[in-house]
Coordinates of N, CA, C and O and ligand atoms in Angstrom, one line a residue:
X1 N -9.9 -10.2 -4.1 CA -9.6 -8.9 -3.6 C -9.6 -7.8 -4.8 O -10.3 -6.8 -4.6
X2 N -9.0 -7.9 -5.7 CA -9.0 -7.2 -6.9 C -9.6 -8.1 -8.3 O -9.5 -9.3 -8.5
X3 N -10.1 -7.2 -8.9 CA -10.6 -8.0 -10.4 C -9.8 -7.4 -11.5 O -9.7 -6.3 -12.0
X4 N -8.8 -9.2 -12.0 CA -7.6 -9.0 -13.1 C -8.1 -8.9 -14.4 O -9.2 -9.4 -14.9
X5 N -7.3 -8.3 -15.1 CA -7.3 -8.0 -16.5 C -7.1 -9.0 -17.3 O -6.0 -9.3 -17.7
X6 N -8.3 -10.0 -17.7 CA -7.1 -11.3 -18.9 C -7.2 -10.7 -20.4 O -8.1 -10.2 -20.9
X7 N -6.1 -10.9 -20.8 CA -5.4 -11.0 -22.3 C -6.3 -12.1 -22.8 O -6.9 -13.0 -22.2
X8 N -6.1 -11.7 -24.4 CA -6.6 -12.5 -25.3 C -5.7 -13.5 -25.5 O -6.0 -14.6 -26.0
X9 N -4.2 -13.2 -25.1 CA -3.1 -13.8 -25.4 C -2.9 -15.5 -24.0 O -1.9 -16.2 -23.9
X10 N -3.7 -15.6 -23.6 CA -3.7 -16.3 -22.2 C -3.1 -15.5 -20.8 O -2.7 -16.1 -19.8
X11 N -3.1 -14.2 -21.1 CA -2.3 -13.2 -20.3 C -2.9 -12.8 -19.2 O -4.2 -12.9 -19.2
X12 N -2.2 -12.3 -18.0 CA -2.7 -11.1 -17.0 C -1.9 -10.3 -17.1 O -0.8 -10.5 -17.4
X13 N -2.3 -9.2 -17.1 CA -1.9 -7.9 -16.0 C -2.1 -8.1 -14.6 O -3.1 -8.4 -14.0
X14 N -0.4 -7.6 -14.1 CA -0.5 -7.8 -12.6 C -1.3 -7.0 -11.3 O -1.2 -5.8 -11.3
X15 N -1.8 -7.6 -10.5 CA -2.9 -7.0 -9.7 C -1.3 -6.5 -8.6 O -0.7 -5.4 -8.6
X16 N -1.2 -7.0 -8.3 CA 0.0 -6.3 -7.4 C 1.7 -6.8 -7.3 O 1.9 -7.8 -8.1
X17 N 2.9 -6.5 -6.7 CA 3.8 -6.7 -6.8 C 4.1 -7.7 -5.9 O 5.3 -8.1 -6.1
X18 N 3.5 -8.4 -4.9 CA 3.3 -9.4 -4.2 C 4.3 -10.7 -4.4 O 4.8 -11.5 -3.6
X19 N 4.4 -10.7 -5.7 CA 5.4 -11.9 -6.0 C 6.5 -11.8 -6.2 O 7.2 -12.7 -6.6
X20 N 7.0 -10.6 -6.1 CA 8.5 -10.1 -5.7 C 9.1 -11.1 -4.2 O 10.0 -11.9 -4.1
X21 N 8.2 -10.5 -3.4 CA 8.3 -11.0 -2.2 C 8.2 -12.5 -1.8 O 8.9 -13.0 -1.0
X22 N 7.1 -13.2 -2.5 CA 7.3 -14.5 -2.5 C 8.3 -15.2 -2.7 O 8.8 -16.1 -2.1
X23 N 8.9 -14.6 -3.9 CA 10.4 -15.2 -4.4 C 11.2 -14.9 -3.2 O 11.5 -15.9 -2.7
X24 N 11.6 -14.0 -2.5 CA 12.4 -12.9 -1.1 C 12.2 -14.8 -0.3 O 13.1 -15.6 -0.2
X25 N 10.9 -15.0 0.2 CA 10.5 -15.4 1.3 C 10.8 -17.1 1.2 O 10.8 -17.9 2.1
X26 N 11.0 -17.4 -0.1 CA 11.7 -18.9 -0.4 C 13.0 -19.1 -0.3 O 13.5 -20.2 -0.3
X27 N 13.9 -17.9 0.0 CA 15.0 -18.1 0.5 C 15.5 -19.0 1.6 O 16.2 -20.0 1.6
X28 N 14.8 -18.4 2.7 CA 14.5 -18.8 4.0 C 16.2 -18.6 4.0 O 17.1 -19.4 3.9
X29 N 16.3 -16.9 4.3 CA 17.0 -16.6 4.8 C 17.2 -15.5 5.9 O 17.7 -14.5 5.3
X30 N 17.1 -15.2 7.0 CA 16.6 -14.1 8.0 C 17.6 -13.0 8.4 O 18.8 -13.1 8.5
X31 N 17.1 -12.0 8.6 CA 16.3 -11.3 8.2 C 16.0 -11.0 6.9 O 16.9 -10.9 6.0
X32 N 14.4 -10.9 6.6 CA 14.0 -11.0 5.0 C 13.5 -9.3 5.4 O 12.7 -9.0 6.4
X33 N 14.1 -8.5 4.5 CA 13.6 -7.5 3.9 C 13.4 -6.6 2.5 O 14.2 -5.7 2.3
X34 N 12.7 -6.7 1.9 CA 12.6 -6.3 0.8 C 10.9 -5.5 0.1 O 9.7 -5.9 0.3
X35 N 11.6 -4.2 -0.7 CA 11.3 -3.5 -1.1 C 10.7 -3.8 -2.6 O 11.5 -4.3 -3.3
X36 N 9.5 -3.6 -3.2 CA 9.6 -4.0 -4.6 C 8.4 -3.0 -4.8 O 7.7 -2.6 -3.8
X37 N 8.2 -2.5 -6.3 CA 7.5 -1.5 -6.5 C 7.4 -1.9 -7.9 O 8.2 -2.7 -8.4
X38 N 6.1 -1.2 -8.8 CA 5.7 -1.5 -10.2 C 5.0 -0.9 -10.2 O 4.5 -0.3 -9.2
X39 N 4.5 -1.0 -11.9 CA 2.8 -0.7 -12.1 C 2.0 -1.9 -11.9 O 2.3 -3.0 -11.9
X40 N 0.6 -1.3 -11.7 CA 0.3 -2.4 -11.4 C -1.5 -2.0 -12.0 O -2.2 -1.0 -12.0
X41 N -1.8 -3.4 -12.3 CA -3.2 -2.6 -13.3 C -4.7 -3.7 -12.5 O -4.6 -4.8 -12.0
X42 N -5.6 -3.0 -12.4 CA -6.8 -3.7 -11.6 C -8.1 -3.2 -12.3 O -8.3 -2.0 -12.5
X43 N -9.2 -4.5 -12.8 CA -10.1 -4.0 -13.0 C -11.3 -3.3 -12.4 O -12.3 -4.0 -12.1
X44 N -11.2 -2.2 -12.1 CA -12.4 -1.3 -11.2 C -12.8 -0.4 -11.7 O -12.2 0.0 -12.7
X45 N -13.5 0.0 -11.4 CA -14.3 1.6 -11.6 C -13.5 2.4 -11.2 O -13.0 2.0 -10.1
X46 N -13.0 3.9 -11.7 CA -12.4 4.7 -11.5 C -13.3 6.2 -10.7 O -14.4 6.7 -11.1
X47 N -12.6 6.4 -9.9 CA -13.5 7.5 -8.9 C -12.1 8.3 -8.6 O -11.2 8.1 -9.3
X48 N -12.1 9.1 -7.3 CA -11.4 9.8 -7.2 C -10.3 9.3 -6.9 O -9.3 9.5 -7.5
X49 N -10.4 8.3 -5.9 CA -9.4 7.9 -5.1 C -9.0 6.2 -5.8 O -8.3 5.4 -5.2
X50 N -9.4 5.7 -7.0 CA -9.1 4.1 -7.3 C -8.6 4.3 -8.9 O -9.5 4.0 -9.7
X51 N -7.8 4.5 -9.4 CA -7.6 3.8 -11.1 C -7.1 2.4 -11.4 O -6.6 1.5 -10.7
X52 N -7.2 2.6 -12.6 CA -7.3 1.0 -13.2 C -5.3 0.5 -13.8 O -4.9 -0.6 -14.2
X53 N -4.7 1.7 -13.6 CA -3.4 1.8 -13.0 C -2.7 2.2 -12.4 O -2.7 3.5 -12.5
X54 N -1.8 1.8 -11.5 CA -1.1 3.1 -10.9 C 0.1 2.2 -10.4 O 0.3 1.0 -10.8
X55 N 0.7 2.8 -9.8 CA 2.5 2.8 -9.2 C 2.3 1.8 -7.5 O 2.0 2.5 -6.6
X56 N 2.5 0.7 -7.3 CA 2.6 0.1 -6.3 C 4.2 0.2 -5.5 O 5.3 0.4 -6.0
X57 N 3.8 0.1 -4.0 CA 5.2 -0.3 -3.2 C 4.7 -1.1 -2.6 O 3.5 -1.0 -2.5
X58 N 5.3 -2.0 -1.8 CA 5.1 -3.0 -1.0 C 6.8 -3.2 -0.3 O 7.9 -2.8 -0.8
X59 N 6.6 -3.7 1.0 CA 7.6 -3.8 1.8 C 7.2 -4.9 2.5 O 6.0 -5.0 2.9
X60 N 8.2 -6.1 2.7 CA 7.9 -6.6 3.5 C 9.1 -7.2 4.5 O 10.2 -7.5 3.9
X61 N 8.9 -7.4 6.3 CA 9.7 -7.3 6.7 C 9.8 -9.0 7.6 O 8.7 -9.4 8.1
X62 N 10.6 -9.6 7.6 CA 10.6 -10.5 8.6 C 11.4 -11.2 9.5 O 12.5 -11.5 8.9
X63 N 11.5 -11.6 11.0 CA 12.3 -12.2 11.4 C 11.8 -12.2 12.9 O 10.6 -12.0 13.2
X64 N 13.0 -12.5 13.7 CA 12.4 -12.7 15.0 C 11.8 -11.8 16.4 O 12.4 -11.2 17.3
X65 N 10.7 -12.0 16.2 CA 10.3 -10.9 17.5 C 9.7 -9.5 16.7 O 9.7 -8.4 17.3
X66 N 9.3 -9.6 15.8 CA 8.8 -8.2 15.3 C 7.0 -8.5 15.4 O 6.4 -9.6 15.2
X67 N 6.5 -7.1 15.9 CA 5.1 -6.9 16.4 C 4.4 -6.0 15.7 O 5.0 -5.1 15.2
X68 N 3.0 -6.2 15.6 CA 1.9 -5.1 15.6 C 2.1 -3.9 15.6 O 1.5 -3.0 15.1
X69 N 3.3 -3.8 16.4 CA 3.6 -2.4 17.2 C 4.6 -2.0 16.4 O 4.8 -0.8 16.2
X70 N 5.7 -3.1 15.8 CA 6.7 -2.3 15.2 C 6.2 -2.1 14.2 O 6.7 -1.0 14.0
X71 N 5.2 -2.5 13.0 CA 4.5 -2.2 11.9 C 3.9 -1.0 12.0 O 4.2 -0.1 11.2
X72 N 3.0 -0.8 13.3 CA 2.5 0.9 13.1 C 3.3 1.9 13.6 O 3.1 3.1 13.4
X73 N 4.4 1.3 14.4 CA 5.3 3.0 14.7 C 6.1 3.0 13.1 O 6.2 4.1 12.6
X74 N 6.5 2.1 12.6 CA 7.3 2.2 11.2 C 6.5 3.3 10.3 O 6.9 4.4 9.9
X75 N 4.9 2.4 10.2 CA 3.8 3.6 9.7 C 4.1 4.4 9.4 O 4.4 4.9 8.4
X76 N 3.9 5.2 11.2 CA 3.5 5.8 11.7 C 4.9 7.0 11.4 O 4.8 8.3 11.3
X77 N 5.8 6.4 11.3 CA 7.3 7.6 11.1 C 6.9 7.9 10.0 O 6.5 9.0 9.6
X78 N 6.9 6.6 9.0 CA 6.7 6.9 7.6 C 6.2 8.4 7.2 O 6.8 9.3 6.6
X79 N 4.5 8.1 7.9 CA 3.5 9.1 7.2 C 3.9 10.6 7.7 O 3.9 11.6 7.1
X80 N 4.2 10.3 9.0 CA 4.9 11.6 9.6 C 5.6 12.8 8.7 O 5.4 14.0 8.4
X81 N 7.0 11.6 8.2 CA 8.0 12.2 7.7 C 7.4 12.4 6.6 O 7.8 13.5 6.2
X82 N 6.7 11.8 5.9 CA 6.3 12.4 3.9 C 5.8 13.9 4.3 O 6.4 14.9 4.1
X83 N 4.2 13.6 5.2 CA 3.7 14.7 5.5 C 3.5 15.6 6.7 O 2.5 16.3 6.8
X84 N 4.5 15.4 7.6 CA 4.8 16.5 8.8 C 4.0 16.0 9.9 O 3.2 15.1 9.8
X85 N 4.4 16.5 10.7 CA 3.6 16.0 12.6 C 2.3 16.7 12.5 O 1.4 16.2 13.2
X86 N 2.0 17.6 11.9 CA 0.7 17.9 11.9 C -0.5 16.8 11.6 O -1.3 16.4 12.4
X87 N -0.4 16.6 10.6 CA -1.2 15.5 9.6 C -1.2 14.5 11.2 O -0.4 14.2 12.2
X88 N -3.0 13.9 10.7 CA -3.1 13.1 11.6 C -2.6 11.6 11.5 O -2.4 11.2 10.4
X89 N -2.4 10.9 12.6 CA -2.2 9.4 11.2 C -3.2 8.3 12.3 O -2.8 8.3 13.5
X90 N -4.4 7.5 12.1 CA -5.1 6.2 12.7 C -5.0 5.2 11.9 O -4.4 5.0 10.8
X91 N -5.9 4.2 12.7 CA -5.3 3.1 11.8 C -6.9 2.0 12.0 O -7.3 1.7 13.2
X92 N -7.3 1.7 11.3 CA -9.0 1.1 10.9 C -8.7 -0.7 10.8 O -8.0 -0.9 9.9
X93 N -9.0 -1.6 11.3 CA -9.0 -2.8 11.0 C -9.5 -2.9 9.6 O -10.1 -2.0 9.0
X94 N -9.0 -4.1 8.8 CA -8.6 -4.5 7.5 C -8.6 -5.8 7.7 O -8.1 -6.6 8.6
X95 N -9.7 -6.1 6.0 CA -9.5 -7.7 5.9 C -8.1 -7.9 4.5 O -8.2 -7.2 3.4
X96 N -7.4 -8.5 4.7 CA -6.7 -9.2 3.7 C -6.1 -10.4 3.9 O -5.3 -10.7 4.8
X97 N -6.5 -11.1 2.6 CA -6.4 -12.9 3.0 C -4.8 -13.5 3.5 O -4.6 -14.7 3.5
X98 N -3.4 -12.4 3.8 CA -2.5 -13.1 3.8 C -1.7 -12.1 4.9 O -0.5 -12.1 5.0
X99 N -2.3 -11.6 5.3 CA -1.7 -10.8 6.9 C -3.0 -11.1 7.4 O -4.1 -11.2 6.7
X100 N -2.9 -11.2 8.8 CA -3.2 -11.3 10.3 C -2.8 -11.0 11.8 O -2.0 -11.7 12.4
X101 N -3.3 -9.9 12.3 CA -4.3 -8.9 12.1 C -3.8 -8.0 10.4 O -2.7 -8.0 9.9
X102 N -5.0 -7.3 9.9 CA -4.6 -6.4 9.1 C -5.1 -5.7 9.1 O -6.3 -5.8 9.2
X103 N -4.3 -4.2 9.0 CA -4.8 -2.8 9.0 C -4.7 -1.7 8.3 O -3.8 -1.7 7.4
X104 N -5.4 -0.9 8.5 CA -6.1 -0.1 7.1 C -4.9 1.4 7.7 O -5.6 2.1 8.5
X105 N -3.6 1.8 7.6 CA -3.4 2.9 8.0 C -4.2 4.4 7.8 O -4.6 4.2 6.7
X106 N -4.6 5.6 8.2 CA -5.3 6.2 7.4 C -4.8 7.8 7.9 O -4.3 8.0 9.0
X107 N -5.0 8.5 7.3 CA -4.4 10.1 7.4 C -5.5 10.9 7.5 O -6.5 10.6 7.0
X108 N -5.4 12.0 8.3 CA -6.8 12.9 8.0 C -6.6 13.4 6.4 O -5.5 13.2 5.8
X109 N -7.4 13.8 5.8 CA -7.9 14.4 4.3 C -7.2 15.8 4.3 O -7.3 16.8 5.0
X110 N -6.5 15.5 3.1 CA -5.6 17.0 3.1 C -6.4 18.0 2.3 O -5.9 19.1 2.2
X111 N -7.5 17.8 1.8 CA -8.1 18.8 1.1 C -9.6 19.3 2.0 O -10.3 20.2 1.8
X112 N -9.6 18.4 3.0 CA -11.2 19.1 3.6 C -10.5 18.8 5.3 O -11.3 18.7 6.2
X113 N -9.6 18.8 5.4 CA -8.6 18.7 7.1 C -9.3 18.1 7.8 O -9.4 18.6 8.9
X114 N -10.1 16.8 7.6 CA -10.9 15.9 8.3 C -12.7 16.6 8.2 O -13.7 16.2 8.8
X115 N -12.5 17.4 7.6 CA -13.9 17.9 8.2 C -15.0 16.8 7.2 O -16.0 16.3 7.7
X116 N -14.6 16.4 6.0 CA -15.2 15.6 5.3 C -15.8 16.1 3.8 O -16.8 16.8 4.0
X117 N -15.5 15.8 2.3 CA -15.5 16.4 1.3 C -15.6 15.4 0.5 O -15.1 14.4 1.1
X118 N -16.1 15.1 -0.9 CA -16.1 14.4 -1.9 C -15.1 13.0 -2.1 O -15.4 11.8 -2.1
X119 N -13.8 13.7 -2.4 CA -12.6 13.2 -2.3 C -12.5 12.0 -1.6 O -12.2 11.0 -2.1
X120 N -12.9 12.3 0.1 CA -12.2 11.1 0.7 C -14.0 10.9 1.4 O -14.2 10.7 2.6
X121 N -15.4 10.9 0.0 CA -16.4 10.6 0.3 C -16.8 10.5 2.2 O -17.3 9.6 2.8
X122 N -16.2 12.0 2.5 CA -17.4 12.4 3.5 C -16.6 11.9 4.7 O -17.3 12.1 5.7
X123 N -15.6 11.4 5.0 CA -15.0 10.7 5.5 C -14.3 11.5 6.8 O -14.3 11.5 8.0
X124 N -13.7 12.0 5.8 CA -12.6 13.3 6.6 C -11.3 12.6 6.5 O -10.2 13.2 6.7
X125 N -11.3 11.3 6.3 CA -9.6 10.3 7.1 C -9.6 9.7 5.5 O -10.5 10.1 4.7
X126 N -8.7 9.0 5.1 CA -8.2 8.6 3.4 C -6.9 7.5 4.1 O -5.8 7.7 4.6
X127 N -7.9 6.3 3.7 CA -6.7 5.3 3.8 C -5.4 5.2 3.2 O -5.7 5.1 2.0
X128 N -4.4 5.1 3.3 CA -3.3 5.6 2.2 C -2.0 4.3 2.4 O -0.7 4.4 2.2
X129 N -2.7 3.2 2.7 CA -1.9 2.2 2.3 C -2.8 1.0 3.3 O -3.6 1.4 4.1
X130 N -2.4 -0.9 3.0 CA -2.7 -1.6 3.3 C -2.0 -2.4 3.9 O -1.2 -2.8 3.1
X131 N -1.8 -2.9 5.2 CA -0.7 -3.1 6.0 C -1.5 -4.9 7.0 O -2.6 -5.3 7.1
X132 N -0.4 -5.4 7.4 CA -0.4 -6.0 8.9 C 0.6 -7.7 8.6 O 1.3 -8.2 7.7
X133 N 0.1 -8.2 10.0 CA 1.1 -9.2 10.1 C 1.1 -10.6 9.4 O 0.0 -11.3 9.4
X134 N 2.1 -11.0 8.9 CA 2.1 -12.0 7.9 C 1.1 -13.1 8.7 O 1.4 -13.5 9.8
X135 N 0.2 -13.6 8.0 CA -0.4 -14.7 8.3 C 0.1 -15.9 8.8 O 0.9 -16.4 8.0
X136 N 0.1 -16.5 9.7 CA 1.3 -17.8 10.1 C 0.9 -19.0 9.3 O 1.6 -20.0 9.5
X137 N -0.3 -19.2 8.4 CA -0.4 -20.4 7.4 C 0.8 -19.5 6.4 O 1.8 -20.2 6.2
X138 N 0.8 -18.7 5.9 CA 1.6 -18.2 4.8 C 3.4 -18.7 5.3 O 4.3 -19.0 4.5
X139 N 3.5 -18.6 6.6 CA 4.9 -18.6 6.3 C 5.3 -20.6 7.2 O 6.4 -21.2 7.3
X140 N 4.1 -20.8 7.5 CA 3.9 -22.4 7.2 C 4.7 -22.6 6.2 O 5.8 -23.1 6.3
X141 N 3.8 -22.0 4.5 CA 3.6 -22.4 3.8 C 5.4 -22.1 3.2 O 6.0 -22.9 2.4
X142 N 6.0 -20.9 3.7 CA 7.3 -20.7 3.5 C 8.6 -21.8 4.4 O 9.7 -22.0 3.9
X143 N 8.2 -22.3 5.4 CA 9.0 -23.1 5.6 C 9.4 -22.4 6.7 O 10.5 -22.7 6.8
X144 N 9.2 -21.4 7.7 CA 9.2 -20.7 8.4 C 8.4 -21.0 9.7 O 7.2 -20.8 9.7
X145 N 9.2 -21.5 11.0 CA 8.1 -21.7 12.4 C 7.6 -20.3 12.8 O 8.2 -19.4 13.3
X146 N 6.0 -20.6 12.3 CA 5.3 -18.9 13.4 C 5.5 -18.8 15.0 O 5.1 -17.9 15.7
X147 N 6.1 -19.8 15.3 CA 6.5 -19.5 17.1 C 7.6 -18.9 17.1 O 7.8 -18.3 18.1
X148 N 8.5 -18.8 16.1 CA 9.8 -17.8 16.5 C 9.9 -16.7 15.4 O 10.6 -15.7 15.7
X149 N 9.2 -17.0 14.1 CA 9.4 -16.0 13.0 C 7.4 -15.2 12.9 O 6.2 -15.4 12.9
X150 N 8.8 -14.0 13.0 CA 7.3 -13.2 13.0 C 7.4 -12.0 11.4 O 8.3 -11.5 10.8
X151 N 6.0 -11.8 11.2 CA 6.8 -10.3 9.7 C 6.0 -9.7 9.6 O 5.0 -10.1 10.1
X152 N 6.1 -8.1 8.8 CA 4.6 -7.6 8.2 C 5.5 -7.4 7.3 O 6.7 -7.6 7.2
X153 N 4.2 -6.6 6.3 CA 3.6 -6.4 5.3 C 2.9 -5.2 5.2 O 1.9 -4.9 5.8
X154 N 3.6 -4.2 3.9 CA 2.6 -2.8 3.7 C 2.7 -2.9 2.3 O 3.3 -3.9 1.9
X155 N 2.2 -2.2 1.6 CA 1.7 -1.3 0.4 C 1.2 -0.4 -0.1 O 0.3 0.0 0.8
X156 N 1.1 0.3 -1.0 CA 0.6 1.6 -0.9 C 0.9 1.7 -2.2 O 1.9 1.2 -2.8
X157 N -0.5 2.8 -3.1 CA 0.1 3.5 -4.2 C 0.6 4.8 -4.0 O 0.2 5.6 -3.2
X158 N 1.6 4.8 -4.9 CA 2.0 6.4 -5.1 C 1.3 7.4 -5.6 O 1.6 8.5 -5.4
X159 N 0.2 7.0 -6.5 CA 0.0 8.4 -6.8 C -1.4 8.4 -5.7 O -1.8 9.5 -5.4
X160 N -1.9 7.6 -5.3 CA -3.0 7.9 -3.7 C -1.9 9.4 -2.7 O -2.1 10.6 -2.6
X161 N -0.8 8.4 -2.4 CA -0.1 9.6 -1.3 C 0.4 10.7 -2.2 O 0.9 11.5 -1.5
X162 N 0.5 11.0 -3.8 CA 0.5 12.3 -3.7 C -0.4 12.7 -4.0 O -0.2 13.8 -4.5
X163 N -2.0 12.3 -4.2 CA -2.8 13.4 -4.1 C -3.0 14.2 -2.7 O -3.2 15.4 -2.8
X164 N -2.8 13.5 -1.3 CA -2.6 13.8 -0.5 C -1.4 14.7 -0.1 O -1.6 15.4 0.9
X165 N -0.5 14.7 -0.6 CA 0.7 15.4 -0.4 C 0.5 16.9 -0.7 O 0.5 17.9 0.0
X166 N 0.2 16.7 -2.4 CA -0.4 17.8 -2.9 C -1.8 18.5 -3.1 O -2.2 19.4 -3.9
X167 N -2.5 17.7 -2.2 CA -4.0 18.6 -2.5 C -4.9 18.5 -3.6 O -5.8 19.3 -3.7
X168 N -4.6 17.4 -4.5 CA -5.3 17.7 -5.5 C -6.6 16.5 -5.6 O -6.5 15.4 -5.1
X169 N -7.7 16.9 -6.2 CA -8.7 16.5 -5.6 C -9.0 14.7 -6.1 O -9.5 13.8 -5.4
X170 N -8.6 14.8 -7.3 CA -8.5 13.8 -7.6 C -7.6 13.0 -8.8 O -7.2 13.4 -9.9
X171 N -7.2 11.5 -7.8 CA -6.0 10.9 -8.6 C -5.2 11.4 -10.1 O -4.1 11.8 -10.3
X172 N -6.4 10.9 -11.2 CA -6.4 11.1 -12.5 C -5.4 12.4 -12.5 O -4.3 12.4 -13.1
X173 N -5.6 13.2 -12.0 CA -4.8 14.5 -12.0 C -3.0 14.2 -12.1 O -2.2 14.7 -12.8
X174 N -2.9 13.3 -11.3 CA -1.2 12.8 -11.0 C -1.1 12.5 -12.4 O 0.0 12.7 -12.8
X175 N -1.7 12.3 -13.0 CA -0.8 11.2 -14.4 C -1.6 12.4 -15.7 O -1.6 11.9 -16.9
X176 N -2.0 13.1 -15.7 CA -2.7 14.2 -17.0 C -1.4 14.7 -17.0 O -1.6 15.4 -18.0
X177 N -0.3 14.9 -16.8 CA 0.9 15.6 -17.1 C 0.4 17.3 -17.6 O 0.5 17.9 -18.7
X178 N 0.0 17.6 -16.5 CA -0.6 19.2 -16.6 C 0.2 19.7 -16.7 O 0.9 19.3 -15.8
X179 N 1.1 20.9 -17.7 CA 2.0 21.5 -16.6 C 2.2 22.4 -15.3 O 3.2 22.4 -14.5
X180 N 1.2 22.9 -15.3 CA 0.9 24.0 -14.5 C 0.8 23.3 -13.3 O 1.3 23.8 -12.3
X181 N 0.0 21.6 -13.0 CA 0.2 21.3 -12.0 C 1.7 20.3 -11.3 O 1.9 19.9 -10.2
X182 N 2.2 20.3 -12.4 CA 3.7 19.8 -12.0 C 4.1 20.9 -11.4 O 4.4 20.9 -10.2
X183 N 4.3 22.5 -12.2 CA 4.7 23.4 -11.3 C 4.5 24.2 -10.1 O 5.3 25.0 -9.5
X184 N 3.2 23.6 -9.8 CA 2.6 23.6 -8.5 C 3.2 23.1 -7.6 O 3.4 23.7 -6.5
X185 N 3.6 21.7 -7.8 CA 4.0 20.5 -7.4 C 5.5 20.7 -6.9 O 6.0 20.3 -5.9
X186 N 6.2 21.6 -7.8 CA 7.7 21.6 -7.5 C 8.0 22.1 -6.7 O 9.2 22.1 -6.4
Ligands
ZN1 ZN1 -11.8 15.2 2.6

């Protein structure tokens, strides 16, 4: 899914915060919810919308009887409340190897209002996090029956949702410590 950074040292840099949660989910204690956030570094090409570090959150929620449905109204408040009822919010099928179904949440484009611009490459909509339901081999694999335990799973970088927040065209901009655009910002 992502291409890691190895050290000369026998080292990685972490592709994501993911193993916060693994530790959470060896408890096997219900309800599991937990919050974990970092930097987090990936080797890619940098464009507007991807750098090779940024600020992760992940949440992951589990226990009995939770749905598809509670995952996207959760979203769905989420994106609301950062950026108002106006802002649009859909949601795109997604492949990721450890949720089942998984989905792509996505917002209209705050700098071209869906109409479609550079930024969010013509698109008009800007995925702004990676979401869906824990895979039932994964929580096999936790010691967890998928006939009665159900969970999801989101993430998202921070500085993706505030270019969105704030309009600014692209990522790199969040972390140049402009001042003028912090004061914009305030
Ligand atoms: Zn746009």
């Amino acid at each position: 899914m992502q291409d890691t950074f190895y050290l000369s040292n026998d080292r990685i840099l972490r592709t994501q915060t993911t193993s916060v949660q693994a530790r959470e989910l060896q408890k096997k204690e219900l309800p599991v919810k937990v919050a974990s956030f970092g930097r987090v570094f990936r080797n890619e090409t940098e464009d507007h919308s991807h750098q090779v570090m940024f600020h992760q959150f992940e949440l992951v929620w589990l226990e009995e009887g939770l749905t598809l449905s509670n995952l996207m109204a959760l979203i769905t408040h989420v994106l609301k409340g950062l950026y108002g009822k106006r802002r649009k919010v859909r949601f795109v099928p997604k492949f990721y190897p450890y949720t089942d179904p998984s989905i792509g949440p996505q917002i209209d484009c705050a700098l071209c209002r869906g109409e479609g611009c550079a930024p969010c490459n013509g698109a008009g909509w800007v995925t702004i996090a990676g979401a869906g339901m824990i895979h039932r081999n994964v929580l096999l694999e936790f010691g967890y029956d998928p006939e009665k335990v159900s969970g999801f799973a989101f993430g998202l970088g921070t500085s993706r949702l505030a270019t969105q927040f704030f309009g600014v065209p692209t990522m790199r901009t969040v972390y140049d410590n402009d001042f003028r655009r912090i004061q914009e910002g305030a």
